[in-house]
XYZ file of C-alpha atoms in Angstrom:
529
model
C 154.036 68.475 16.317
C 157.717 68.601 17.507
C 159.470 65.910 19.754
C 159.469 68.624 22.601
C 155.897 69.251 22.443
C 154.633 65.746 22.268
C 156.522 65.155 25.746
C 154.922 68.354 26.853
C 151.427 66.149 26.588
C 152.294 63.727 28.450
C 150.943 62.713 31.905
C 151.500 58.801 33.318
C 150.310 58.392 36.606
C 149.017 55.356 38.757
C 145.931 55.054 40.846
C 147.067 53.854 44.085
C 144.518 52.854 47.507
C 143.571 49.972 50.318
C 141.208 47.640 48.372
C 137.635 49.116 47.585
C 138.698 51.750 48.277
C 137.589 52.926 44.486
C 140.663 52.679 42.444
C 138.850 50.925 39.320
C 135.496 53.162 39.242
C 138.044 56.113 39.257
C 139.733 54.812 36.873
C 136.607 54.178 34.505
C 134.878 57.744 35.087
C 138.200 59.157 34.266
C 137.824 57.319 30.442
C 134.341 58.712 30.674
C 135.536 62.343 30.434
C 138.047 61.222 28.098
C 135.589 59.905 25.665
C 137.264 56.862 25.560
C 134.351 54.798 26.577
C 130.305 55.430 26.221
C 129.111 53.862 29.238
C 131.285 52.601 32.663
C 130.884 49.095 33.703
C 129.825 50.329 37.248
C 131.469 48.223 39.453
C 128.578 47.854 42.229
C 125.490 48.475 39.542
C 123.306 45.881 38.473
C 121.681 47.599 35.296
C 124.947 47.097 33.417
C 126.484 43.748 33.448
C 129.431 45.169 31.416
C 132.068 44.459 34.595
C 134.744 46.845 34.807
C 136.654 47.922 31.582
C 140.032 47.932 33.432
C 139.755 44.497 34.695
C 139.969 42.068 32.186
C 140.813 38.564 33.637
C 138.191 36.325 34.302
C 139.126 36.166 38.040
C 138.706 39.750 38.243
C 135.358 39.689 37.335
C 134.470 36.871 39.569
C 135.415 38.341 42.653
C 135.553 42.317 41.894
C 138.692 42.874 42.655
C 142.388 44.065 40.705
C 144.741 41.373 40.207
C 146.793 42.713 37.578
C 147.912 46.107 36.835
C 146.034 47.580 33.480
C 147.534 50.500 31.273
C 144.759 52.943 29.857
C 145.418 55.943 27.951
C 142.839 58.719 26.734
C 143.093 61.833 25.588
C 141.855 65.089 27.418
C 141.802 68.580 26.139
C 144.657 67.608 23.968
C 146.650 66.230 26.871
C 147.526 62.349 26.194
C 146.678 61.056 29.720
C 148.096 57.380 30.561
C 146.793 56.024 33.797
C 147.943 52.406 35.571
C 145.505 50.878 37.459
C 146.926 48.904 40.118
C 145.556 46.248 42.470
C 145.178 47.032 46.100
C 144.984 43.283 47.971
C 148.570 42.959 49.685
C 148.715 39.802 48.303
C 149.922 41.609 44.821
C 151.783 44.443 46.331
C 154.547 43.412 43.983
C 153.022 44.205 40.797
C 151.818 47.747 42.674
C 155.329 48.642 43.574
C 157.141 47.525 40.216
C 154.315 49.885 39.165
C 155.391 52.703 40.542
C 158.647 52.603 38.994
C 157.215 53.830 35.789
C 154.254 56.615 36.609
C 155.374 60.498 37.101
C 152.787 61.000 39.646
C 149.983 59.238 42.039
C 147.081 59.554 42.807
C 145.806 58.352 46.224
C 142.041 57.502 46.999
C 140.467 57.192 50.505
C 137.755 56.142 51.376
C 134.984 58.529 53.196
C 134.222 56.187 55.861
C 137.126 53.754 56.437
C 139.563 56.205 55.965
C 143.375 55.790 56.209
C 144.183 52.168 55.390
C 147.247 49.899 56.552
C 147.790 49.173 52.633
C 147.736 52.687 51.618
C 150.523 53.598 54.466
C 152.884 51.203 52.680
C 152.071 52.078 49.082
C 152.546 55.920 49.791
C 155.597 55.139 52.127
C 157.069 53.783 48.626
C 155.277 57.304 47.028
C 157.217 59.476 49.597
C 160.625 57.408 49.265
C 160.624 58.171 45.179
C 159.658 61.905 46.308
C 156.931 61.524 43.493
C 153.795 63.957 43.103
C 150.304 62.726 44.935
C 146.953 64.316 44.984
C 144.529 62.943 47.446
C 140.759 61.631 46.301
C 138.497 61.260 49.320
C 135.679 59.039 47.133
C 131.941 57.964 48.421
C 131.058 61.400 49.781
C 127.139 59.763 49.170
C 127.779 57.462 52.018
C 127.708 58.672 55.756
C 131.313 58.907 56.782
C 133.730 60.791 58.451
C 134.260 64.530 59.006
C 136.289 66.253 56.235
C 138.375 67.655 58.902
C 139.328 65.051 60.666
C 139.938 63.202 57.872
C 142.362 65.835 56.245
C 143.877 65.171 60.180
C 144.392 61.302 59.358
C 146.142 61.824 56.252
C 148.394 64.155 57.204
C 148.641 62.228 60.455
C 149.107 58.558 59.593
C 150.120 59.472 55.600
C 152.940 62.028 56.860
C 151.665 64.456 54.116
C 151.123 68.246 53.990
C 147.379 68.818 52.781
C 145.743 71.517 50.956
C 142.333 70.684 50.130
C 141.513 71.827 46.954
C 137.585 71.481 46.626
C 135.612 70.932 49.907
C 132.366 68.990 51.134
C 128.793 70.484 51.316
C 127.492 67.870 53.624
C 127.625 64.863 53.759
C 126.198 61.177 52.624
C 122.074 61.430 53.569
C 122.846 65.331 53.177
C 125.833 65.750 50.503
C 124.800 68.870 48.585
C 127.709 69.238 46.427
C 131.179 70.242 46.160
C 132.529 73.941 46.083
C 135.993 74.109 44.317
C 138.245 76.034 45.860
C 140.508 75.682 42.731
C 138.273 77.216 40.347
C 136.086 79.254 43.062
C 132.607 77.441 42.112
C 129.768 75.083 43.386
C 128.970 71.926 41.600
C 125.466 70.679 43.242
C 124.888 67.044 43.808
C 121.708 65.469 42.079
C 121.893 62.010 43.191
C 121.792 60.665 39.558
C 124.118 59.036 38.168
C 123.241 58.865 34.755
C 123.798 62.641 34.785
C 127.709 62.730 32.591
C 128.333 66.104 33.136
C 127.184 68.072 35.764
C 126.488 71.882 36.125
C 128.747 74.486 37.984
C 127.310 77.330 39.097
C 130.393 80.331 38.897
C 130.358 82.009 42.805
C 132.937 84.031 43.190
C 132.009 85.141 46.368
C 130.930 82.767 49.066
C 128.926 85.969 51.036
C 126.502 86.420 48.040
C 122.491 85.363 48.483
C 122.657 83.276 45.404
C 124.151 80.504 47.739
C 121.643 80.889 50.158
C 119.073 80.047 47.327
C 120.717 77.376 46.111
C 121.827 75.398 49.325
C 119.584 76.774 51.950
C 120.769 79.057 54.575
C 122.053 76.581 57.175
C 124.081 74.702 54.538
C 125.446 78.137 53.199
C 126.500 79.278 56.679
C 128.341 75.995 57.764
C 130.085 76.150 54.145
C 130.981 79.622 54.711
C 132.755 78.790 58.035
C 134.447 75.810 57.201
C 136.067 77.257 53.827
C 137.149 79.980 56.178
C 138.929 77.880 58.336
C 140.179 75.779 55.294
C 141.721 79.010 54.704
C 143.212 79.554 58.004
C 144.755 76.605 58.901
C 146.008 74.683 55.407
C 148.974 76.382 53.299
C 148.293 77.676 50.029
C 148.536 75.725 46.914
C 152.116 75.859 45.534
C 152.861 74.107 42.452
C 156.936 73.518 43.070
C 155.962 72.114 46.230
C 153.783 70.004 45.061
C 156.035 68.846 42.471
C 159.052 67.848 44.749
C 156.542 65.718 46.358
C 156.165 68.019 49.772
C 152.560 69.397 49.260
C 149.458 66.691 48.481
C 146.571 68.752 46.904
C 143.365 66.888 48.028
C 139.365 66.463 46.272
C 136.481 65.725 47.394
C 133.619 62.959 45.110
C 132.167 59.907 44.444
C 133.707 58.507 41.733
C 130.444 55.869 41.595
C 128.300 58.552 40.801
C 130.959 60.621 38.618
C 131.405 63.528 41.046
C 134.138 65.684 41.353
C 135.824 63.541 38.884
C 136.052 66.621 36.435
C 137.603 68.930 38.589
C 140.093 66.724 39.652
C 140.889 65.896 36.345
C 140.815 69.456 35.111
C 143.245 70.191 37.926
C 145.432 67.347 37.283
C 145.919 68.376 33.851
C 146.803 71.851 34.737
C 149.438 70.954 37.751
C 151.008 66.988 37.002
C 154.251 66.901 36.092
C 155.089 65.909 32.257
C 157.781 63.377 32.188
C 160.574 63.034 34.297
C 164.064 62.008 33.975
C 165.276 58.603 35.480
C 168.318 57.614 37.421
C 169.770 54.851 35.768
C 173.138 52.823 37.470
C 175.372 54.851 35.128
C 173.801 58.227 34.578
C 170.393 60.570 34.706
C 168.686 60.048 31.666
C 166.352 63.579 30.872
C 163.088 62.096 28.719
C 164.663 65.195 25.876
C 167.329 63.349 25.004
C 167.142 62.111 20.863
C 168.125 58.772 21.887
C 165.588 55.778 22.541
C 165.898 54.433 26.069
C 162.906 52.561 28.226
C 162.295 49.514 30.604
C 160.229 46.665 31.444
C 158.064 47.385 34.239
C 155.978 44.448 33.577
C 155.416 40.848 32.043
C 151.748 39.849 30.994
C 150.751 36.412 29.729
C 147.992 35.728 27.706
C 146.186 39.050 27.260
C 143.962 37.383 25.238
C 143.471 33.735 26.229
C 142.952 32.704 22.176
C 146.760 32.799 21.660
C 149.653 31.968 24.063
C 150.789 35.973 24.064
C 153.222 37.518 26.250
C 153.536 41.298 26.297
C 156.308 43.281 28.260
C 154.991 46.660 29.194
C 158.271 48.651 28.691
C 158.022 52.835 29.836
C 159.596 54.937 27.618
C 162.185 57.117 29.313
C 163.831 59.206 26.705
C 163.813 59.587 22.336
C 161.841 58.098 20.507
C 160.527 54.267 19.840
C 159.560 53.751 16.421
C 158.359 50.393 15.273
C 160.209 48.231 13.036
C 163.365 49.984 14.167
C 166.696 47.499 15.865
C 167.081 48.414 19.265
C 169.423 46.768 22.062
C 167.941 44.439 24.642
C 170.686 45.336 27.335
C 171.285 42.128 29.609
C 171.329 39.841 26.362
C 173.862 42.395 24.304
C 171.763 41.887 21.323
C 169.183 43.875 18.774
C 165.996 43.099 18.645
C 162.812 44.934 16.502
C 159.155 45.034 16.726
C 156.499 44.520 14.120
C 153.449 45.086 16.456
C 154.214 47.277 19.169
C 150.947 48.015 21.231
C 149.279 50.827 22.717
C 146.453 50.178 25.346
C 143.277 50.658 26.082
C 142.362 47.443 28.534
C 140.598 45.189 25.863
C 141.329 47.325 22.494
C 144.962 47.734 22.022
C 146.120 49.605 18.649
C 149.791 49.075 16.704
C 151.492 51.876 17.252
C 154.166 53.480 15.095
C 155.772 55.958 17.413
C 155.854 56.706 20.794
C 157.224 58.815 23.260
C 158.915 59.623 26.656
C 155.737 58.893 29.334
C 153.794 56.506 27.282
C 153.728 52.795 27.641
C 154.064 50.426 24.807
C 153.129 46.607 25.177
C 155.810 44.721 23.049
C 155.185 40.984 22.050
C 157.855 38.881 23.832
C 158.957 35.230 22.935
C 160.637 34.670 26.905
C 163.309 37.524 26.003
C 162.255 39.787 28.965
C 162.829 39.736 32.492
C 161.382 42.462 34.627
C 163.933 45.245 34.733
C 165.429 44.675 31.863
C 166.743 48.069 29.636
C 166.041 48.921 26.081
C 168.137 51.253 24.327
C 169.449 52.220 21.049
C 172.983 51.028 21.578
C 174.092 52.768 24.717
C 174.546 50.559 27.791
C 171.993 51.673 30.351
C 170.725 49.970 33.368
C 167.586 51.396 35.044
C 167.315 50.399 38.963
C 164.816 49.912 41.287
C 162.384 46.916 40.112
C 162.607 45.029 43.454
C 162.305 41.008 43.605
C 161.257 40.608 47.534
C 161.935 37.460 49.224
C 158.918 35.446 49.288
C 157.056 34.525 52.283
C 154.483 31.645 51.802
C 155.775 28.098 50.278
C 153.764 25.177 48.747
C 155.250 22.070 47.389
C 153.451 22.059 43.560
C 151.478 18.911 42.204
C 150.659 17.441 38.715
C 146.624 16.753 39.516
C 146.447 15.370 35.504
C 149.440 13.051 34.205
C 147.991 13.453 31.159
C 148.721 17.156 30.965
C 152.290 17.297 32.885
C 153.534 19.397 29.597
C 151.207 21.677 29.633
C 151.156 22.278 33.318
C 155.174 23.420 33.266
C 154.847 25.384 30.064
C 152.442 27.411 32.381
C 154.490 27.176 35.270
C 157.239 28.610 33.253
C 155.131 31.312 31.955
C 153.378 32.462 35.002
C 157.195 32.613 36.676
C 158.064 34.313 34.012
C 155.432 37.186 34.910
C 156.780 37.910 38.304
C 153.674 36.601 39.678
C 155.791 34.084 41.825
C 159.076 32.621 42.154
C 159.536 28.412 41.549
C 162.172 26.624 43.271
C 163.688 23.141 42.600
C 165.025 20.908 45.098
C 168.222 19.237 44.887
C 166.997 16.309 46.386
C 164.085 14.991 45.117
C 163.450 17.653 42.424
C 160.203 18.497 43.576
C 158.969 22.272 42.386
C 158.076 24.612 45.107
C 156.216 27.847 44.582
C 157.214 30.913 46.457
C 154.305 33.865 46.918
C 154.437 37.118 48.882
C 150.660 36.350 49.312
C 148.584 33.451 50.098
C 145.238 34.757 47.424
C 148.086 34.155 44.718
C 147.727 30.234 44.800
C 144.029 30.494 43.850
C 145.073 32.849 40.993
C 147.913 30.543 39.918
C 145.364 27.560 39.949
C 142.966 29.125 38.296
C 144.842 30.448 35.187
C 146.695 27.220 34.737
C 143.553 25.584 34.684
C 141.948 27.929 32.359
C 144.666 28.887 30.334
C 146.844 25.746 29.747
C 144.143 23.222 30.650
C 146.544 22.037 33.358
C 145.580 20.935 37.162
C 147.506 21.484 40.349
C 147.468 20.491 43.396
C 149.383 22.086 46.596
C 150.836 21.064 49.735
C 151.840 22.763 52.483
C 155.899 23.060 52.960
C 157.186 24.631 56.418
C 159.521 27.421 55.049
C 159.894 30.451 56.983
C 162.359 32.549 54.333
C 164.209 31.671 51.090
C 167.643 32.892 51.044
C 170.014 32.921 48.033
C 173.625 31.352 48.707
C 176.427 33.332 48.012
C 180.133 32.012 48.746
C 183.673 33.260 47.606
C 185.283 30.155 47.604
C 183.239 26.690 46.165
C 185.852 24.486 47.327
C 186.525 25.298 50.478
C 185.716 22.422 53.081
C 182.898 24.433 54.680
C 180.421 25.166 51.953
C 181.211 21.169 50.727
C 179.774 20.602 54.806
C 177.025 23.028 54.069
C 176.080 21.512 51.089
C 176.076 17.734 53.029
C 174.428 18.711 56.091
C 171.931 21.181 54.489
C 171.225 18.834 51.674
C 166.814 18.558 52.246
C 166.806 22.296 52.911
C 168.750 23.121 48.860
C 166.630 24.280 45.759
C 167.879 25.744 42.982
C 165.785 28.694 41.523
C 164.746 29.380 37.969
C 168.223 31.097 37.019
C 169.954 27.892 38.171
C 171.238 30.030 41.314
C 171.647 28.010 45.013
C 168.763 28.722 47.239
C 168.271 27.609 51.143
C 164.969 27.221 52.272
C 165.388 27.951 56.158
C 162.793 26.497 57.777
C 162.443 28.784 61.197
C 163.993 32.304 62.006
C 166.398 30.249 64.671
C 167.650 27.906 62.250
C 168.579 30.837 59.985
C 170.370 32.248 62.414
C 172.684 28.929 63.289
C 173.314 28.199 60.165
C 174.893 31.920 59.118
C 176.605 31.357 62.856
C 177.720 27.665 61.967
C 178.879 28.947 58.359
C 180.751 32.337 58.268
C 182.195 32.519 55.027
C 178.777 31.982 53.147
C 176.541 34.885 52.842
C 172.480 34.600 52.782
C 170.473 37.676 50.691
C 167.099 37.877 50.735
C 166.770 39.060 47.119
C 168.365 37.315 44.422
C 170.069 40.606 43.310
C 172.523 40.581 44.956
C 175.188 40.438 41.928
């Protein structure tokens, strides 16, 4: 197959939504149709004690949540479909919106009877900011919930998106018949069993014929009937180009628990997602076409598999070619590197892969040469932009619970930092290590994986920091940073790139210290360089 035709195949998108709001079921039914697994690990059944495939970390399974972002890829009707889980708590928004820097398209999943959440505003406000493609999932149309209308309302409403339902409700939770596609012009009935794979469509062309009396019942039939009339009315047509330049949001109707209207979504998604696109980088627009290998890391993992002390960067191919075994330039270092093992995913199984292309995501081993961010290339000097560090917002001084273990406990430290899960501050002057989150449930996660991990204990205690602000100052000499560095002395850290840090501890005293100091310069991200 030629190079052109192999990035014709490609689709990467993320799964983006509040929390339960179905992300990881989706995610699993979606493998389902791609053959890529035999049975799902339903998240809420008890038959199967599998636990989900896409959430692999221990913690994950305790509590039934995403922590982590997983990469799966499958293959569909010779389309090589790679999807990115991500989690929905707050607390790990980061890893959700370094996410987003690599996927081509979204899609978005609601829930029937919550509907719009405050987590899903902020996820698709990044969505509509990056202009990138989104098709809507309403999911748990087998539980009473809201009207389809009015919830087509709240997403255009509170989402700020242009709708055009694509498949449409027959009832509704105690009475959910089925789903009639609007896409494909056909009605898929709902049988309430699960274990059903694949269900039936029955081809109606025409919504006015008796057949859909017979199989509905009359009174079903004639509210369908109206409604997909006024679905016709009132929402524009489908238009691919629109959707594309992220201004029209193609929305489905299913329960992803019970696998339905998972196909047609997927069938549609196939048809209409966009293949790869180019990327701006800080120099120039790199077109995934090009011959030449460029990609980024989007994402540090530690310990994949907690038998060896692994570290994978999950880099996103943007243009050429990456063939294993083959020198390529690490950008920020200005040196070559190769790779014996790179890794293509499927959560648990991942397979050595000897070429990929533009849209897929490869999992290279890393020894502590990756930050997030960084560029690969084959010699050119490219930066790609837009991995945000945000300032963090929740402080705790850390503690050494085992003396016996203090080595082990900052090798994991080091590691965890390294993984963007939080940021670690020293103080000048007592040299006491603070951790930075942008959520308090990441404390419990740190814990637990040092524990179970490195066989290290910590203990926390609470620091009163309000905001971490990186120093910046033109002149070191001058008498007034030498003041700032006296008076300001308990209120120093440095972080892990050695750089000056001041830990304000209120909004006010922020505010009289950039008043009391005018030549020195606060940022709230450290890239400021």
């Amino acid at each position: 197959m030629s190079f052109i035709k192999e990035i014709d195949r490609r689709r990467t998108f993320g799964i983006i939504s509040h929390p339960d709001a179905g992300k990881t079921t989706l995610t699993e039914k979606l493998l389902l149709f791609g053959g890529a697994i035999q049975e799902a690990g339903a998240v809420k059944s008890n038959k199967i004690k599998k636990g989900a495939t896409s959430d692999f970390m221990e913690i994950e399974r305790q509590r039934g949540i995403s922590v982590a972002t997983s990469v799966l890829a499958f293959e569909y009707n010779g389309i090589k479909i790679n999807i990115l889980d991500t989690p929905g708590h707050k607390d790990f928004a980061e890893d959700t919106f370094r996410t987003l820097t690599a996927v081509d398209s979204v899609i978005v999943v609601i829930d029937v009877a919550k509907g719009v959440e405050e987590q899903t505003e902020k996820l698709v406000e990044v969505c509509r900011m990056r202009n990138i493609p989104m098709i809507v999932f309403i999911n748990k149309l087998d539980r009473e919930g809201k009207d389809a209308f009015d919830l087509l309302d709240e997403v255009e409403q509170k989402l700020g998106l242009k709708v055009t339902p694509l498949s449409f409700p027959i009832g509704m939770g105690y009475d959910f018949k089925g789903i009639y596609n609007i896409w494909e012009k056909n009605v898929n009935l709902f049988s309430g069993d699960s274990k059903k794979a694949i269900d039936d469509t029955v081809e109606i062309s025409n919504l006015k014929s008796e057949e859909l009396d017979n199989l509905i019942g009359e009174k079903a039939a004639q509210t369908l009937r109206d409604e997909i009339e006024l679905v016709d009315g009132i929402y524009p047509k489908f238009d691919k180009e629109e959707y594309l330049n992220g201004d029209l949001q193609p929305v489905f109707f299913g329960s992803a628990l019970n696998n339905f209207g998972v196909r047609e979504l997927l069938d549609c998604f196939v048809e209409i997602a966009p293949k790869p696109r180019p990327k701006q980088s800080e120099e120039r627009l790199v077109k995934p076409n090009e011959k030449t290998f460029s990609g980024f890391v989007f994402k540090i993992h530690a310990n994949m598999d907690p038998n060896h002390r692994n570290r994978l960067a999950f880099v996103k191919i943007v243009s050429g070619e990456f063939k294993r075994n083959t020198p390529y330039l690490h950008v920020r270092h200005n040196k070559k590197l190769k790779f014996s093992s790179p890794n293509a995913f499927f959560a648990e199984k991942k397979e050595i892969v000897d070429i990929s292309y533009p849209g897929d995501i490869v999992g290279l081993q890393d020894t502590g040469n990756f930050k997030i961010g960084d560029t690969l290339t084959e010699g050119e000097i490219i930066n790609y932009k837009g991995v945000p560090s945000f300032s963090p917002e929740h402080f705790r001084y850390i503690n050494n619970a085992d003396p016996m273990k203090s080595k082990q406990l900052y090798k994991g430290i080091d590691q965890l930092m390294d993984e963007g899960v939080a940021q670690l501050f020293t103080l000048d002057l007592n040299g006491r290590k603070v951790i930075g989150t942008v959520g308090a449930l990441q404390y419990e996660v740190i814990q637990y994986r040092l524990e179970h991990e490195y066989g290290a204990k910590c203990t926390y205690e609470n620091l009163n920091v309000h905001k971490a602000c990186w120093v910046e100052t033109d002149n070191e000499k001058s008498e007034e940073f030498k003041e700032f560095l006296r008076v300001k002395q308990r209120f120093l850290a440095r972080d892990k790139h050695n750089q000056l840090v001041f830990l304000a501890d209120s909004m006010f005293s922020l505010q009289m210290t950039q008043q009391k100091y005018p030549s020195i310069t606060f940022h709230m991200t450290s890239e400021f360089k």
